[in-house]
Coordinates of C-alpha atoms and ligand atoms in Angstrom, one line a residue:
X27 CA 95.4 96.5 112.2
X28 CA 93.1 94.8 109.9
X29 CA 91.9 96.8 107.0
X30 CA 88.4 95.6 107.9
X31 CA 88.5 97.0 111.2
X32 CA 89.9 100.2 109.8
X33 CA 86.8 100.2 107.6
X34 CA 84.7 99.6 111.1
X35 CA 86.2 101.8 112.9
X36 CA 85.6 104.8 110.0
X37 CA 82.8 103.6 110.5
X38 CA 82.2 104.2 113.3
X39 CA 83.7 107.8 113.6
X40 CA 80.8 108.6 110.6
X41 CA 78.2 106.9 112.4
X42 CA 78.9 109.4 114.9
X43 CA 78.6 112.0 113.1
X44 CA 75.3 110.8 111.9
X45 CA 74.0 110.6 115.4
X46 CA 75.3 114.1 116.8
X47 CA 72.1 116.4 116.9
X48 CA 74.3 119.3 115.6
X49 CA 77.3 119.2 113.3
X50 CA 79.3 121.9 114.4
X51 CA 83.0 122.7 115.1
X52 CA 83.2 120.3 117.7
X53 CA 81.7 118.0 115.9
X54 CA 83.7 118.3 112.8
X55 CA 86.9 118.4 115.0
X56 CA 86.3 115.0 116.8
X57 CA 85.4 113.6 113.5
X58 CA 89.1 114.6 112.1
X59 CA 90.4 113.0 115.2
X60 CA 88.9 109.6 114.7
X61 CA 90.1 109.6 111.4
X62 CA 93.6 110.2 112.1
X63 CA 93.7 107.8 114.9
X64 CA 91.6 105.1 112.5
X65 CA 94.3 105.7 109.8
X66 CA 97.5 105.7 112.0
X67 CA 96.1 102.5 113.4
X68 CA 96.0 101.1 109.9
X69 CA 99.4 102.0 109.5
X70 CA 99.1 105.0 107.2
X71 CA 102.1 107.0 107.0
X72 CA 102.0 109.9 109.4
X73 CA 102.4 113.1 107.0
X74 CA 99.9 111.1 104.6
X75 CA 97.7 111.2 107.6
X76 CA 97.6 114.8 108.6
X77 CA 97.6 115.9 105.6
X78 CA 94.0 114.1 104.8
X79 CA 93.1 115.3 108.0
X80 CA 93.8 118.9 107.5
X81 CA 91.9 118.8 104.5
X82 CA 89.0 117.5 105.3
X83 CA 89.2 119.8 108.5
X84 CA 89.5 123.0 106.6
X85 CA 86.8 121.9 103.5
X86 CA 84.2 121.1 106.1
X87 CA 84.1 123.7 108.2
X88 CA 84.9 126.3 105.9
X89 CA 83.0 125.4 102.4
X90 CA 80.2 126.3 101.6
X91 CA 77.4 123.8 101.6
X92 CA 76.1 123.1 98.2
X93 CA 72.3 123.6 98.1
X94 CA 69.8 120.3 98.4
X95 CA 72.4 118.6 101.0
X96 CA 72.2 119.1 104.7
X97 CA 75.8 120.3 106.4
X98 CA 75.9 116.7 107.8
X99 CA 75.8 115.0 103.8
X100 CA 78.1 117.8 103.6
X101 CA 81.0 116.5 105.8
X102 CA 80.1 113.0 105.0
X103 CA 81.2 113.8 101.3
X104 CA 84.2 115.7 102.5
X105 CA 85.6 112.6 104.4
X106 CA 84.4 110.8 101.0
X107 CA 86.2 112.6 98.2
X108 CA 89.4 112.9 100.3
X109 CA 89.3 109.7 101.3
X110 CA 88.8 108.7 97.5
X111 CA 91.4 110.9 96.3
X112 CA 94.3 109.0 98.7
X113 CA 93.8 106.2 97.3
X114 CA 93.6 107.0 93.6
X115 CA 90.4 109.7 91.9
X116 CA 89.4 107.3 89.4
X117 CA 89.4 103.7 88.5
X118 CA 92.3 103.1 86.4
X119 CA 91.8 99.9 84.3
X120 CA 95.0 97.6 82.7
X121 CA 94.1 98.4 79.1
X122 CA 94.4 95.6 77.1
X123 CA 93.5 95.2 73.4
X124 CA 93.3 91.9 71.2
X125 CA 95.8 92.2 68.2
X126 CA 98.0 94.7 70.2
X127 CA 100.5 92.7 72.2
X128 CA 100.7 94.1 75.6
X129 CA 104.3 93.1 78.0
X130 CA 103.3 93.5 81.7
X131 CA 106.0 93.0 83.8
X132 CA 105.7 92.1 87.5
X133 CA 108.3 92.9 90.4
X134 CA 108.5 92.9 94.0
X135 CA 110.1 91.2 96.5
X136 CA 110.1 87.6 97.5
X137 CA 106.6 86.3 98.5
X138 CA 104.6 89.1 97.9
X139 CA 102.7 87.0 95.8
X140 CA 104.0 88.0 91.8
X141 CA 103.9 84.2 90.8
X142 CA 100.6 84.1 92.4
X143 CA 99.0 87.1 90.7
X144 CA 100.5 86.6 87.3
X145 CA 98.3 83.7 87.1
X146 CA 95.0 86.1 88.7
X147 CA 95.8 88.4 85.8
X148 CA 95.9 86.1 83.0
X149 CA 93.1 84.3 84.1
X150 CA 91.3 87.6 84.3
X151 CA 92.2 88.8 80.8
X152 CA 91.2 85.4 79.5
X153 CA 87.8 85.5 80.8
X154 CA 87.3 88.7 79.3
X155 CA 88.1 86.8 76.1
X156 CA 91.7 88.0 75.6
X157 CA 94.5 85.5 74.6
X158 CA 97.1 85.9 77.8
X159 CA 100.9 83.9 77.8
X160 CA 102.8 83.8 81.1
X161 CA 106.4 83.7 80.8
X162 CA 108.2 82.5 83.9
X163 CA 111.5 85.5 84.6
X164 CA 112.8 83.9 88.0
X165 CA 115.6 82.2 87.0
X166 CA 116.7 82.4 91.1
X167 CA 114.4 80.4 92.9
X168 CA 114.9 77.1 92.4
X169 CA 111.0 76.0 91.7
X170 CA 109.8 79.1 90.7
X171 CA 109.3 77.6 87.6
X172 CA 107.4 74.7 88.4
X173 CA 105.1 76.9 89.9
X174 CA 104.0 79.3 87.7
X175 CA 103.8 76.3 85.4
X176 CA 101.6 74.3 87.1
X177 CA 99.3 78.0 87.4
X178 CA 99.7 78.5 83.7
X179 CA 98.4 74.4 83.4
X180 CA 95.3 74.6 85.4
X181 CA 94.1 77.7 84.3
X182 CA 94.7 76.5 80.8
X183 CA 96.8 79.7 79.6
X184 CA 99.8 79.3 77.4
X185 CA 103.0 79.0 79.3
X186 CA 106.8 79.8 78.7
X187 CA 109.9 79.1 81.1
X188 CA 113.3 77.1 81.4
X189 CA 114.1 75.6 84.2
X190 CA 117.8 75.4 83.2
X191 CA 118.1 78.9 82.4
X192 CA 120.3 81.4 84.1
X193 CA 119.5 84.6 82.6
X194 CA 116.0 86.3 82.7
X195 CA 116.6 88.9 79.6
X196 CA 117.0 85.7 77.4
X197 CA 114.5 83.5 79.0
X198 CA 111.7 86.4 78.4
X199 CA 113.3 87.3 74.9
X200 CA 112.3 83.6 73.5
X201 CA 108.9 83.8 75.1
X202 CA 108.4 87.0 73.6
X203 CA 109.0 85.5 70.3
X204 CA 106.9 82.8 70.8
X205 CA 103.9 84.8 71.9
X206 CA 103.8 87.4 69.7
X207 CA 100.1 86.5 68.6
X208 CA 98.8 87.2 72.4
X209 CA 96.9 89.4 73.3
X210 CA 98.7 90.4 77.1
X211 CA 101.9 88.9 78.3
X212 CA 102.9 88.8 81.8
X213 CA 106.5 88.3 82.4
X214 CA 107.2 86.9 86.3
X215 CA 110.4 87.9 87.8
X216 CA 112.4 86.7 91.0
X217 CA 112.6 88.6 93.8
X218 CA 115.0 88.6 96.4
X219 CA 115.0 88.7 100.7
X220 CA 117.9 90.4 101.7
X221 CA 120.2 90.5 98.2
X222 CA 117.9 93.8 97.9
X223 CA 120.7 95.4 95.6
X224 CA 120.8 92.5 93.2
X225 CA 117.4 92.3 92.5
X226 CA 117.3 95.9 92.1
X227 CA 120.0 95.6 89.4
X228 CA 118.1 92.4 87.7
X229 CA 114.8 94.3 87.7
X230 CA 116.4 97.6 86.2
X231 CA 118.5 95.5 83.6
X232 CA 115.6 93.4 82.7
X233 CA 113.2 95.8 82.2
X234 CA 116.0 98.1 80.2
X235 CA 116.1 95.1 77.8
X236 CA 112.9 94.0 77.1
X237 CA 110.9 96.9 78.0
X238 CA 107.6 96.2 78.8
X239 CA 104.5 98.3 78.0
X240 CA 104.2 98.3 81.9
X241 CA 106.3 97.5 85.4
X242 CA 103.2 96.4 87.9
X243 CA 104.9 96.5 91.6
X244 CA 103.1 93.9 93.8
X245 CA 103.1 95.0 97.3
X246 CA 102.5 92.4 100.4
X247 CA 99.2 94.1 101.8
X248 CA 100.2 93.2 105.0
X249 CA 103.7 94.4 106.0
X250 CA 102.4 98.0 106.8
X251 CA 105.2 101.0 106.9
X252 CA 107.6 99.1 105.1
X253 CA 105.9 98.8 102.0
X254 CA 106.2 102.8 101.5
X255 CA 110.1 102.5 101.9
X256 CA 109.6 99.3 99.3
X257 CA 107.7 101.3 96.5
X258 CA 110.3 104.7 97.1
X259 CA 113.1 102.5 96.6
X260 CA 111.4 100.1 93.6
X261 CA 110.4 103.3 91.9
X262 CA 113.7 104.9 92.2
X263 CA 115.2 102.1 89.9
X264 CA 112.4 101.7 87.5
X265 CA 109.6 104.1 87.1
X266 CA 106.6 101.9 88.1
X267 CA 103.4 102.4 86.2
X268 CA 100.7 100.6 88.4
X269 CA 100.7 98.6 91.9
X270 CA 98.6 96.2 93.2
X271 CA 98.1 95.1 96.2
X272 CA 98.4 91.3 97.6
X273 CA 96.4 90.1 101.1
X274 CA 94.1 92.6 101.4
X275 CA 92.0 89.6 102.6
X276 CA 92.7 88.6 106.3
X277 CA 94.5 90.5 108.2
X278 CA 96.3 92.8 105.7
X279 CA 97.1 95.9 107.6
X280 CA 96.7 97.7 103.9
X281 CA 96.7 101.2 105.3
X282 CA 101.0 100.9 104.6
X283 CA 100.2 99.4 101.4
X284 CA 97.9 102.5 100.6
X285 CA 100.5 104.6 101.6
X286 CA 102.8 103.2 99.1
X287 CA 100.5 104.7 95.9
X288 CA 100.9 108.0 97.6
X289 CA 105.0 107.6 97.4
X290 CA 104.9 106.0 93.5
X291 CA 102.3 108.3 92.0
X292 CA 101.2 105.1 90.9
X293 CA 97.4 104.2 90.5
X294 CA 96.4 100.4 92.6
X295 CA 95.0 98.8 89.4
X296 CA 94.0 95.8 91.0
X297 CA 93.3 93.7 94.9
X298 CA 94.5 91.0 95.6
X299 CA 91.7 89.0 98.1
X300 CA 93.2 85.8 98.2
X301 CA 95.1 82.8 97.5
X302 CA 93.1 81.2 94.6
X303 CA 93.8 82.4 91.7
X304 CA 89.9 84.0 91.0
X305 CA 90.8 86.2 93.9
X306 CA 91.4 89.4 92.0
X307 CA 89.5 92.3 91.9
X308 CA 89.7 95.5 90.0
X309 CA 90.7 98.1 92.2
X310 CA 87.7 101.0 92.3
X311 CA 88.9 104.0 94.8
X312 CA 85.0 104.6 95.1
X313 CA 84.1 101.1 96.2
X314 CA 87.1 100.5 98.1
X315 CA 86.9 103.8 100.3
X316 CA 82.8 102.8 100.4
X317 CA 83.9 99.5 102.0
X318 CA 86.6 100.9 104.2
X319 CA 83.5 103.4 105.8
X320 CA 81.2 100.8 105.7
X321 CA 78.3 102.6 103.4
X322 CA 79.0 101.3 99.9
X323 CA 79.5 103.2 97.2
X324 CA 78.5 107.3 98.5
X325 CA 78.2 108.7 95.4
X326 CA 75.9 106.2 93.8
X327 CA 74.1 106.0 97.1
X328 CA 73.4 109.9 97.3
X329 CA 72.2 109.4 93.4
X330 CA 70.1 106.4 94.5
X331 CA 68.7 109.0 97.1
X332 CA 67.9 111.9 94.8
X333 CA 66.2 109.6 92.2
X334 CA 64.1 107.5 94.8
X335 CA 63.3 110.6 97.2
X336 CA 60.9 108.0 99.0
X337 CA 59.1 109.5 101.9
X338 CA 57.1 108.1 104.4
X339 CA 53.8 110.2 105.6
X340 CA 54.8 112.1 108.6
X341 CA 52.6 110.2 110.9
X342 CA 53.6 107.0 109.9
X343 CA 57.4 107.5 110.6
X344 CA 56.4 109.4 114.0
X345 CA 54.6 106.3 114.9
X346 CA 57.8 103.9 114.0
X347 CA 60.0 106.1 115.7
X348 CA 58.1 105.9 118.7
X349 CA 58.5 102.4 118.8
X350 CA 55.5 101.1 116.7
X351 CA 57.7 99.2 114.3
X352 CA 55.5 96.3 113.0
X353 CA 56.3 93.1 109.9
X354 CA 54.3 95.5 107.8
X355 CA 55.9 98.4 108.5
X356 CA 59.3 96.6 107.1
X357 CA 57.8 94.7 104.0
X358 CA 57.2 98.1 102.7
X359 CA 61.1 99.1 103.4
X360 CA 61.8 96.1 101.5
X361 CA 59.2 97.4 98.7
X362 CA 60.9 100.6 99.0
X363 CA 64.4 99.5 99.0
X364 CA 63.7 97.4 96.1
X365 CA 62.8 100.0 93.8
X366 CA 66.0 101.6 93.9
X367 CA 67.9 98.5 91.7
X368 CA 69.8 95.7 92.5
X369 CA 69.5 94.3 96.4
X370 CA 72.8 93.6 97.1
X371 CA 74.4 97.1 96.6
X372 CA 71.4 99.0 98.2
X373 CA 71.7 96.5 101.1
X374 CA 75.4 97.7 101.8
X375 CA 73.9 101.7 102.3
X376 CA 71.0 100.5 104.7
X377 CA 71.9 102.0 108.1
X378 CA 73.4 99.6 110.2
X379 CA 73.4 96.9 107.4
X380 CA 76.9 96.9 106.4
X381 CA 79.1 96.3 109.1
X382 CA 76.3 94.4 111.2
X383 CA 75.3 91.7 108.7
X384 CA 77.5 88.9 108.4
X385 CA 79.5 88.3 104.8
X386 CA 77.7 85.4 104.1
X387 CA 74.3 87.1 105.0
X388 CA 75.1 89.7 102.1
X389 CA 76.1 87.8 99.9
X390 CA 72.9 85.8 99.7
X391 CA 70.9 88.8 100.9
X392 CA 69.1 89.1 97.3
X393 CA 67.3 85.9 97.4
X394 CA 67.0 86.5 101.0
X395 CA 65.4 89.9 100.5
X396 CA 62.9 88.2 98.0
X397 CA 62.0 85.0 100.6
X398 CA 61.0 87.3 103.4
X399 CA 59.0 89.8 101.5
X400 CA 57.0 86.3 100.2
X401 CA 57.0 85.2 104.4
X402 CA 55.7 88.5 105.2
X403 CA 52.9 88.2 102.8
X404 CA 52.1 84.5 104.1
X405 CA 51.5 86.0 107.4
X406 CA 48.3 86.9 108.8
X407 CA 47.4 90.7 109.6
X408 CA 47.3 90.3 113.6
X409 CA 51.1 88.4 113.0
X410 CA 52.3 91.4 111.1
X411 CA 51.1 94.1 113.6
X412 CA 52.0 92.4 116.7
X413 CA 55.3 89.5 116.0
X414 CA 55.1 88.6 119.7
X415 CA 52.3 86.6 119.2
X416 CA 54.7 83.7 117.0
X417 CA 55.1 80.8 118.3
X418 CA 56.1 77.4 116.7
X419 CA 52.6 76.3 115.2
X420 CA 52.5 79.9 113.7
X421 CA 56.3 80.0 112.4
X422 CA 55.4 76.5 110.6
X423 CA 52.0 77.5 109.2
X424 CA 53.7 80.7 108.0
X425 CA 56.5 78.3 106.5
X426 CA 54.3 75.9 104.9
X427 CA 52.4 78.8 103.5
X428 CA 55.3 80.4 101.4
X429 CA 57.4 77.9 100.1
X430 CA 60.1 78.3 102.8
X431 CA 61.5 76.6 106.1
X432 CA 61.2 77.4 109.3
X433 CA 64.5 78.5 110.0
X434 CA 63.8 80.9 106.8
X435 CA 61.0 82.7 109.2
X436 CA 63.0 82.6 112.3
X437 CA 65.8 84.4 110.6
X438 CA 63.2 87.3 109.4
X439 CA 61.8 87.3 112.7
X440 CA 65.4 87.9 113.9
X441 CA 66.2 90.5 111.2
X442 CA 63.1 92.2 112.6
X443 CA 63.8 92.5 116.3
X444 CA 67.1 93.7 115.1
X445 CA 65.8 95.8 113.1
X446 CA 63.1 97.5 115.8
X447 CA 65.9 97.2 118.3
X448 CA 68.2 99.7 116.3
X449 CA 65.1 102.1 115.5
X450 CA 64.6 102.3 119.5
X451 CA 68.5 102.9 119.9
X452 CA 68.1 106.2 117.6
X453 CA 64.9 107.4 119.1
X454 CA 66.8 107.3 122.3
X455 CA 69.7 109.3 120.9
X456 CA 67.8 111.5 119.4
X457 CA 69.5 111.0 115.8
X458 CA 68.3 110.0 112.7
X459 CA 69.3 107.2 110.8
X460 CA 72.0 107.3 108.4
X461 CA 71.0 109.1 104.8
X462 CA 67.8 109.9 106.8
X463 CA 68.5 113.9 106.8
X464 CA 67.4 116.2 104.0
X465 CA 65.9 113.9 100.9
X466 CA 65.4 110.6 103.5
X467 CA 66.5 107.4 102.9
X468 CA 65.1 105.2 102.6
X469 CA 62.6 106.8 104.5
X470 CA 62.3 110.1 106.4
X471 CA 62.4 110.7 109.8
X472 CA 61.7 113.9 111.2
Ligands
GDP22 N1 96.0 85.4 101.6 C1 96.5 85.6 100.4 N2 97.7 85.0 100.0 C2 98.2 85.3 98.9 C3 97.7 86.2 98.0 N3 98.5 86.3 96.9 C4 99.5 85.4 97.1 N4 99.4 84.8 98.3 C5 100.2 83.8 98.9 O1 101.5 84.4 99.2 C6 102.5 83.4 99.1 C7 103.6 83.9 98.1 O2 103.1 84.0 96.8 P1 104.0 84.0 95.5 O3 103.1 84.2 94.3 O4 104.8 82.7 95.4 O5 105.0 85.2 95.7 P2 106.3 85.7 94.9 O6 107.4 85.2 95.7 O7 106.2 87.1 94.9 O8 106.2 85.1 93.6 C8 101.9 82.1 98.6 O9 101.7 81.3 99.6 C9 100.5 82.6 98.0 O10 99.6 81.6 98.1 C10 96.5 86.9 98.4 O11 95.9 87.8 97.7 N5 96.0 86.6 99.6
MG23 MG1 107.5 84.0 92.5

């Protein structure tokens, strides 16, 4: 199962939770069952599993609810922190200091992408100004050289290997001596299919010799259950320090992958989202489990909450609820929402935004955001109470008027129905909008 459709389908068990006009037992218990049957279908190690749903079971229906959040925020934050806390408390960064040579030394088996992200790592050190080396340890594969030289070439960062050689202690012993003015060196190393012994003896004999400042395991995000029997048996041999996880774009079924921290003890320092080598991200537990449930960042987002505490006069937000949902009505959530910092990020905790706006939509949604509040403002007061009345002549005028193209007032026009459609979808069910209990966001429904 695709880790993005775990996120949806989280998701979706939150979303329920959201719309449920109480949040009782029941509710709490058919929460806990959408998350164990979201995780398992991600591939998440069964104990792992109940074991997050037993907490999150027992901390939300028996904790008390801190004061200023309703029992719903409550549970949400429950799912949040242990959530968070599977997959690592607290970002942990690959420190790296210029002047203070750092060995980073990569293993895993064969094509779970260490040539690959040796390269994503240097690069990223070097754009944070930090002099990286790449030493090539794979003195198995025939090529593996030639690859992570070629890397090393295009990315411009200074590159040590022999093709010829036959032992990896000696190859990465001459490149240690050549590099000893770098900042970060990240030493490559073979890994094997089915020899799984032998590699496990190279690894363990390698990194006895040299010993690096750090082992980094890179685990294939997509192989599921077997990366948990990987790490156990990687981290028997040589204590890893840090993981990180390859494939996670696609359809990496990274719930296995997860599992894997859990059987290290090792923090994911970094994602990898693809095949080119900018396709690394530092790994953020916050961010990540904000993506997997499809809200963004919680904590920031109850913060953002607290601080903007923007209400909208009761009789205003009866009248939207009861269908009255007008252009205007929406440029002032856009005014709202854009008081509370940058687009992008507040975009991702709209209700409904995250999983039903396309990628590409958020990615340019900031300039997007900006074009439609100017559209709104071209428009005339009748267009703005009452959208039906667009038609061609009036989408061009409105076009002409603010700079933009049609298509650019089409879209909002679309973004509105869908907007007003979701608004009647609550008031049928009864439920408020995501974040819309207690403080409001971003504005309050009651
Ligand atoms: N989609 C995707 N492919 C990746 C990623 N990282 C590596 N790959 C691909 O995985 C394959 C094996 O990578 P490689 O670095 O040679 O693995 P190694 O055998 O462990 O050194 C290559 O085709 C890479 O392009 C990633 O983050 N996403
Ligand atoms: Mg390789």
């Amino acid at each position: 199962m695709a880790l993005d459709r775990l996120g949806s389908s989280l998701y979706d068990a939150i979303k329920k939770v959201f719309r449920s006009s109480v949040v009782d037992e029941a509710t709490v218990k058919e929460l806990v069952r959408d998350i164990q049957r979201a995780l398992l279908q991600a591939d998440v190690n069964v104990q792992l599993v109940l074991g997050i749903s037993k907490r999150i079971e027992e901390r939300a229906l028996n904790e008390k609810v801190p004061p200023g959040i309703s029992r719903r925020e409550h549970v949400i934050k429950v799912v949040y922190e242990e959530l968070t806390s599977f997959v690592g408390e607290k970002p942990v960064p690959l420190k790296v200091e210029p002047g203070k040579r750092y060995v980073l030394m990569l293993v895993g088996i064969q094509g779970s992408g260490k040539t690959t992200q040796a390269a994503k790592i240097a690069r990223h050190f070097q754009k944070r100004g930090l002099k990286p080396a790449l030493i090539c340890a794979d003195t198995f594969r025939p090529g593996a050289y030639a690859q992570l030289q070629q890397l090393a070439q295009r990315i411009n960062v200074p590159f040590f290997g022999d093709p010829k050689a036959k032992d990896p202690v000696k190859v990465v012993f001459a490149g240690l001596k050549q590099f000893s003015d770098k900042d970060i060196i990240i030493v490559d190393t073979a890994g094997r299919h089915k020899e799984e012994q032998e590699l496990i003896k190279e690894m363990k004999n390698l990194e006895k010799s040299i010993k690096p400042d750090e082992v980094m395991m890179v685990i294939d995000g997509t192989i599921g259950q077997q990366a948990l029997i990987q790490a156990k048996t990687f981290h028997e041999a040589t204590p890893i320090g840090s993981i990180l996880v390859t494939k996670l774009d696609g359809s990496a079924r990274g719930g296995g992958a997860l599992s894997a921290v859990a059987a290290t003890g090792a923090p994911i320092k970094f994602i990898g989202t693809g095949e080119k080598v900018e396709d690394i991200e530092q790994f953020i537990p916050s961010r990540f489990v904000g993506r997997l449930l499809g809200m963004g960042d919680l904590e920031t987002l109850l913060e953002k909450v607290k601080e903007a505490e923007i209400k909208v006069p009761e009789k205003k937000a009866k009248a939207i609820l009861s269908g009255k949902f007008t252009l205007t009505d929406m440029y002032e959530q856009f005014e709202a929402v854009k008081g509370m910092g940058p687009f992008r990020k507040v975009l991702k905790m709209l209700p409904g935004m995250s999983y039903d706006l396309p990628e590409e939509m958020l990615n340019t949604a900031e300039g997007r955001l900006e074009k439609w509040r100017v559209i709104i403002q071209s428009m005339r007061p009748q267009e703005k109470e009452n959208p039906k009345i667009f038609n061609s002549s009036r989408v061009r005028r409105v076009a002409r008027g603010s700079g933009t193209s049609e298509k650019d007032v089409k879209e909002l026009l679309k973004q509105y129905v869908m907007m007003r459609r979701m608004l009647k979808m609550m008031k049928r069910k009864k439920g408020k909008l995501p974040f819309m209990g207690g403080k409001g966001f971003p504005t309050e429904f009651k």
